[in-house]
Amino acid sequence: MPRPLVRRGTALAMSALLLPVLAACGGADAGKEKEAEKKAEPTAAQSAGELVIYSGRNEKLIAPIIEKLEKAVGTKVQVRYGDSAELAAQILEEGDKTKAGLFFSQDAGALGALSQAKVLAKLPQQSLDKVDAAYRGGEGDWVGVSGRSRVIAYNPQKAPKAPDSVKDLTKPEWKDKVGYAPTNASFQAFVTGMRVLEGEDATLKWLKDLKANGAKPYAKNGAVLDAVNSGEVSLGLINHYYWYEKAAEVGADKLTAKIHFLPGGDPGALVNAAGVGVLKNGGQSEAAEKAVEYLLSNEAQTYFADKTKEYPLAAGVTSSVKDLPALASLDAPKIDLGKLDSLQKTLEMLKEAGMV
């Protein structure tokens, strides 16, 4: 049985590389990834037969698959749960004495930062080859496990047709009618992606215009979806799986809100990835590589598809979620997901725009 580690202290000496990421995410609710996380400081003694995973993914979400992973790897597993950026910073602080063998991040940005710091080991090619190059690190040292698309939720009674670009949300017709979650990590990753795609000036202008157009802030993606569903706002910016989870819970026919996948490579159609990387200095590479292989297996990929309503990223595995567009059919912007690590500038922009 995987054992969560017990954290003994909360103070971290942030590395210069990860401080911007942590600063941006520290006040952010990362949706279903950050609800009541157990955080831990690893114990000093860990046997060579154990795999220690630092997980930025929520315990409630992945505990069932971790139990199966332990059996597949054939060794005991300990998991430290927490914020992805904070855990990545901890890995850098620990350096060559890191307790972690595997880092499981809720988004690509933290993995990109660790890749830049050269603390991740190159993964076996057979694992890399299972996932499209768009969802793995350019250095071959991290790989995506599941994906999620940004979408526009809309209330057909208020907005019969959703706009085809987030840029349209600043138009007068949508004044006081848009909901968003500015302190949410997924929203901040989207803004970071827009910066990479559109440039700093254009992104800052869009943020200011959105604020000036009366966009309404909410704490979480789920709250945004609820506001759209009730008609409190006409449109909302969320991740796709929130709608599909709600539909599975109450029935799609009971939902007024619908979602729109944006065309044309729009910044609002960003597909981000949760992924994993093996730590060079963790001394657990064999078990960690087996864990990566398991997370890309049909069993694990089907779990993420069916239970969390995310996109499976390993080739040959498709989602059984009703009416979910195929990942290959999405017109997501082409972007190096590893570049989503530059969140400090995003936070500065959000502050300048008066959003956080």
Coordinates of N, CA and C in Angstrom, one line a residue, residues 39-149:
K39 N 1.1 17.4 2.6 CA 2.4 17.8 2.2 C 3.4 17.0 3.1
A40 N 4.6 16.8 2.7 CA 5.4 15.9 3.5 C 6.9 16.3 3.3
E41 N 7.6 16.1 4.4 CA 9.1 16.1 4.4 C 9.6 14.7 4.5
P42 N 10.2 14.2 3.4 CA 10.6 12.7 3.5 C 11.5 12.4 4.7
T43 N 11.3 11.2 5.2 CA 12.1 10.7 6.3 C 13.5 10.5 5.8
A44 N 14.4 10.5 6.7 CA 15.8 10.4 6.3 C 16.2 9.0 5.8
A45 N 15.6 8.0 6.3 CA 15.9 6.6 5.9 C 14.8 6.1 5.0
Q46 N 15.3 5.8 3.7 CA 14.4 5.2 2.8 C 15.2 4.0 2.1
S47 N 14.6 2.9 2.2 CA 15.3 1.7 1.7 C 15.5 1.8 0.2
A48 N 16.5 1.1 -0.3 CA 16.7 1.0 -1.8 C 15.5 0.4 -2.5
G49 N 14.7 -0.3 -1.8 CA 13.6 -1.0 -2.4 C 12.3 -0.2 -2.5
E50 N 12.4 1.1 -2.2 CA 11.2 2.0 -2.2 C 11.4 3.0 -3.3
L51 N 10.2 3.4 -3.9 CA 10.1 4.5 -4.8 C 9.4 5.7 -4.1
V52 N 10.1 6.8 -4.1 CA 9.5 8.0 -3.6 C 9.0 8.9 -4.7
I53 N 7.7 9.3 -4.7 CA 7.1 10.1 -5.7 C 6.7 11.4 -5.1
Y54 N 7.2 12.5 -5.7 CA 6.7 13.9 -5.3 C 5.6 14.2 -6.3
S55 N 4.4 14.3 -5.8 CA 3.2 14.4 -6.6 C 2.5 15.8 -6.5
G56 N 2.4 16.5 -7.6 CA 1.7 17.7 -7.6 C 0.2 17.5 -8.0
R57 N -0.1 16.2 -8.2 CA -1.5 15.8 -8.4 C -2.2 15.4 -7.1
N58 N -3.4 15.7 -7.0 CA -4.2 15.6 -5.8 C -4.3 14.1 -5.4
E59 N -4.1 13.9 -4.1 CA -4.2 12.5 -3.5 C -5.5 11.8 -3.8
K60 N -6.6 12.5 -3.6 CA -7.9 11.9 -3.9 C -8.0 11.4 -5.4
L61 N -7.4 12.2 -6.2 CA -7.5 12.0 -7.7 C -6.7 10.7 -8.1
I62 N -5.4 10.6 -7.6 CA -4.5 9.6 -8.1 C -4.2 8.5 -7.2
A63 N -4.7 8.5 -5.9 CA -4.4 7.4 -5.0 C -4.8 6.0 -5.5
P64 N -5.9 5.9 -6.2 CA -6.3 4.6 -6.7 C -5.3 4.1 -7.8
I65 N -4.8 5.0 -8.6 CA -3.8 4.5 -9.6 C -2.5 4.3 -9.0
I66 N -2.1 5.0 -8.0 CA -0.8 4.8 -7.3 C -0.8 3.4 -6.7
E67 N -1.9 3.0 -6.1 CA -1.9 1.6 -5.6 C -1.7 0.6 -6.6
K68 N -2.2 0.8 -7.8 CA -2.0 -0.2 -8.9 C -0.5 -0.1 -9.4
L69 N 0.0 1.2 -9.4 CA 1.4 1.4 -9.8 C 2.3 0.7 -8.9
E70 N 2.1 0.7 -7.6 CA 3.0 0.0 -6.7 C 3.1 -1.5 -7.0
K71 N 1.9 -2.1 -7.4 CA 1.9 -3.5 -7.7 C 2.7 -3.7 -9.0
A72 N 2.5 -2.8 -10.0 CA 3.1 -3.0 -11.3 C 4.7 -2.8 -11.2
V73 N 5.1 -1.9 -10.4 CA 6.5 -1.6 -10.2 C 7.2 -2.7 -9.4
G74 N 6.4 -3.3 -8.4 CA 7.0 -4.3 -7.6 C 7.8 -3.8 -6.5
T75 N 7.6 -2.6 -6.0 CA 8.3 -2.1 -4.8 C 7.4 -1.2 -4.1
K76 N 7.7 -0.9 -2.8 CA 6.9 0.0 -2.0 C 7.0 1.4 -2.5
V77 N 5.9 2.1 -2.4 CA 5.8 3.5 -2.9 C 5.5 4.4 -1.8
Q78 N 6.2 5.5 -1.7 CA 5.8 6.6 -0.8 C 5.5 7.8 -1.6
V79 N 4.5 8.6 -1.2 CA 4.1 9.7 -2.0 C 4.1 11.0 -1.2
R80 N 4.7 12.0 -1.6 CA 4.6 13.3 -1.0 C 3.7 14.2 -1.9
Y81 N 2.5 14.6 -1.4 CA 1.6 15.4 -2.2 C 1.8 16.9 -1.8
G82 N 1.6 17.7 -2.8 CA 1.7 19.2 -2.7 C 1.6 19.9 -4.0
D83 N 1.8 21.2 -3.9 CA 1.8 22.0 -5.1 C 2.9 21.7 -6.1
S84 N 2.7 21.6 -7.3 CA 3.7 21.2 -8.3 C 4.9 22.1 -8.3
A85 N 4.7 23.4 -8.2 CA 5.8 24.3 -8.3 C 6.6 24.3 -7.0
E86 N 5.9 24.1 -5.8 CA 6.6 24.0 -4.6 C 7.5 22.8 -4.5
L87 N 6.9 21.7 -5.0 CA 7.7 20.4 -5.0 C 8.9 20.5 -5.9
A88 N 8.7 21.1 -7.0 CA 9.8 21.3 -8.0 C 10.9 22.1 -7.3
A89 N 10.5 23.2 -6.6 CA 11.5 24.0 -5.9 C 12.2 23.2 -4.8
Q90 N 11.4 22.3 -4.1 CA 12.1 21.5 -3.1 C 13.1 20.5 -3.7
I91 N 12.8 20.0 -4.9 CA 13.7 19.1 -5.6 C 15.0 19.8 -5.8
L92 N 14.9 21.1 -6.3 CA 16.1 21.9 -6.6 C 16.9 22.2 -5.3
E93 N 16.2 22.5 -4.2 CA 16.8 22.7 -2.9 C 17.6 21.5 -2.4
E94 N 17.0 20.3 -2.6 CA 17.6 19.1 -2.1 C 18.8 18.8 -3.0
G95 N 18.8 19.2 -4.3 CA 20.0 18.9 -5.1 C 20.3 17.4 -5.2
D96 N 21.6 17.1 -5.1 CA 22.0 15.7 -5.3 C 21.6 14.8 -4.1
K97 N 21.0 15.4 -3.1 CA 20.5 14.6 -1.9 C 19.0 14.5 -2.0
T98 N 18.4 14.7 -3.1 CA 16.9 14.6 -3.2 C 16.4 13.3 -2.8
K99 N 15.2 13.3 -2.1 CA 14.6 12.0 -1.7 C 13.7 11.5 -2.8
A100 N 13.4 12.3 -3.8 CA 12.5 11.9 -4.9 C 13.1 11.1 -6.0
G101 N 12.4 10.0 -6.4 CA 12.8 9.2 -7.5 C 12.0 9.6 -8.8
L102 N 10.8 10.1 -8.5 CA 9.9 10.4 -9.6 C 9.1 11.7 -9.3
F103 N 9.0 12.6 -10.2 CA 8.2 13.8 -10.0 C 7.0 13.7 -10.9
F104 N 5.8 13.8 -10.3 CA 4.5 13.8 -11.1 C 3.9 15.2 -11.0
S105 N 4.0 15.9 -12.0 CA 3.5 17.3 -12.0 C 2.1 17.4 -12.6
Q106 N 1.3 18.4 -12.1 CA 0.0 18.6 -12.6 C 0.1 19.4 -13.9
D107 N 1.2 20.1 -14.2 CA 1.3 20.8 -15.5 C 2.8 20.7 -16.0
A108 N 2.9 21.1 -17.2 CA 4.2 21.0 -17.9 C 5.2 22.1 -17.4
G109 N 4.7 23.2 -16.9 CA 5.6 24.3 -16.6 C 6.7 23.9 -15.5
A110 N 6.3 23.2 -14.5 CA 7.2 22.8 -13.4 C 8.2 21.8 -14.0
L111 N 7.8 20.9 -14.9 CA 8.7 19.9 -15.5 C 9.7 20.6 -16.4
G112 N 9.2 21.7 -17.1 CA 10.1 22.4 -17.9 C 11.2 23.1 -17.1
A113 N 10.8 23.6 -16.0 CA 11.8 24.3 -15.1 C 12.9 23.3 -14.6
L114 N 12.4 22.1 -14.2 CA 13.4 21.1 -13.8 C 14.3 20.6 -15.0
S115 N 13.7 20.6 -16.1 CA 14.5 20.2 -17.3 C 15.6 21.2 -17.6
Q116 N 15.2 22.5 -17.4 CA 16.2 23.6 -17.6 C 17.3 23.4 -16.6
A117 N 17.0 23.0 -15.4 CA 18.0 22.9 -14.3 C 18.8 21.6 -14.5
K118 N 18.4 20.8 -15.5 CA 19.1 19.5 -15.8 C 19.2 18.5 -14.6
V119 N 18.1 18.4 -13.9 CA 18.0 17.5 -12.8 C 17.2 16.2 -13.2
L120 N 16.6 16.2 -14.4 CA 15.8 15.1 -14.8 C 16.7 14.2 -15.7
A121 N 16.4 12.9 -15.6 CA 17.2 11.9 -16.4 C 16.5 11.7 -17.8
K122 N 17.2 11.4 -18.8 CA 16.6 11.0 -20.1 C 15.8 9.8 -19.9
L123 N 14.6 9.8 -20.4 CA 13.7 8.7 -20.3 C 14.0 7.6 -21.4
P124 N 13.6 6.4 -21.2 CA 13.8 5.4 -22.2 C 13.0 5.8 -23.5
Q125 N 13.6 5.5 -24.6 CA 12.9 5.9 -25.8 C 11.6 5.3 -26.0
Q126 N 11.5 4.0 -25.5 CA 10.2 3.3 -25.7 C 9.1 4.0 -25.0
S127 N 9.4 4.7 -23.9 CA 8.3 5.5 -23.2 C 8.0 6.8 -23.9
L128 N 9.1 7.5 -24.4 CA 8.9 8.7 -25.1 C 8.1 8.5 -26.4
D129 N 8.4 7.4 -27.1 CA 7.7 7.1 -28.3 C 6.2 6.9 -28.2
K130 N 5.7 6.6 -27.0 CA 4.3 6.4 -26.8 C 3.5 7.7 -26.9
V131 N 4.2 8.8 -26.7 CA 3.5 10.1 -26.6 C 3.9 11.1 -27.7
D132 N 3.0 11.8 -28.3 CA 3.3 12.7 -29.3 C 4.3 13.8 -28.8
A133 N 5.2 14.2 -29.7 CA 6.3 15.1 -29.3 C 5.7 16.4 -28.7
A134 N 4.5 16.8 -29.0 CA 3.9 18.0 -28.5 C 3.7 17.9 -27.0
Y135 N 3.7 16.7 -26.5 CA 3.3 16.5 -25.1 C 4.5 15.9 -24.3
R136 N 5.7 16.1 -24.7 CA 6.8 15.6 -23.9 C 8.0 16.6 -24.1
G137 N 8.9 16.5 -23.2 CA 10.0 17.5 -23.2 C 11.0 17.4 -24.3
G138 N 11.4 18.5 -24.8 CA 12.3 18.5 -26.0 C 13.7 17.8 -25.7
E139 N 14.0 17.7 -24.4 CA 15.3 17.0 -24.1 C 15.1 15.5 -23.8
G140 N 13.8 15.1 -23.9 CA 13.5 13.7 -23.7 C 13.6 13.3 -22.2
D141 N 13.4 14.3 -21.3 CA 13.5 14.0 -19.9 C 12.2 14.1 -19.1
W142 N 11.1 14.4 -19.8 CA 9.8 14.3 -19.2 C 8.8 13.9 -20.2
V143 N 7.7 13.3 -19.8 CA 6.6 12.9 -20.7 C 5.3 13.2 -20.2
G144 N 4.4 13.6 -21.0 CA 3.0 13.9 -20.6 C 2.2 12.6 -20.3
V145 N 1.4 12.6 -19.3 CA 0.6 11.4 -19.0 C -0.9 11.6 -19.3
S146 N -1.4 12.9 -19.1 CA -2.8 13.2 -19.5 C -2.9 14.7 -19.9
G147 N -3.9 15.0 -20.7 CA -4.0 16.3 -21.2 C -5.4 16.9 -20.9
R148 N -5.4 18.3 -20.9 CA -6.6 19.0 -20.7 C -6.7 20.2 -21.5
S149 N -7.8 20.5 -22.1 CA -7.9 21.6 -23.0 C -8.7 22.8 -22.4

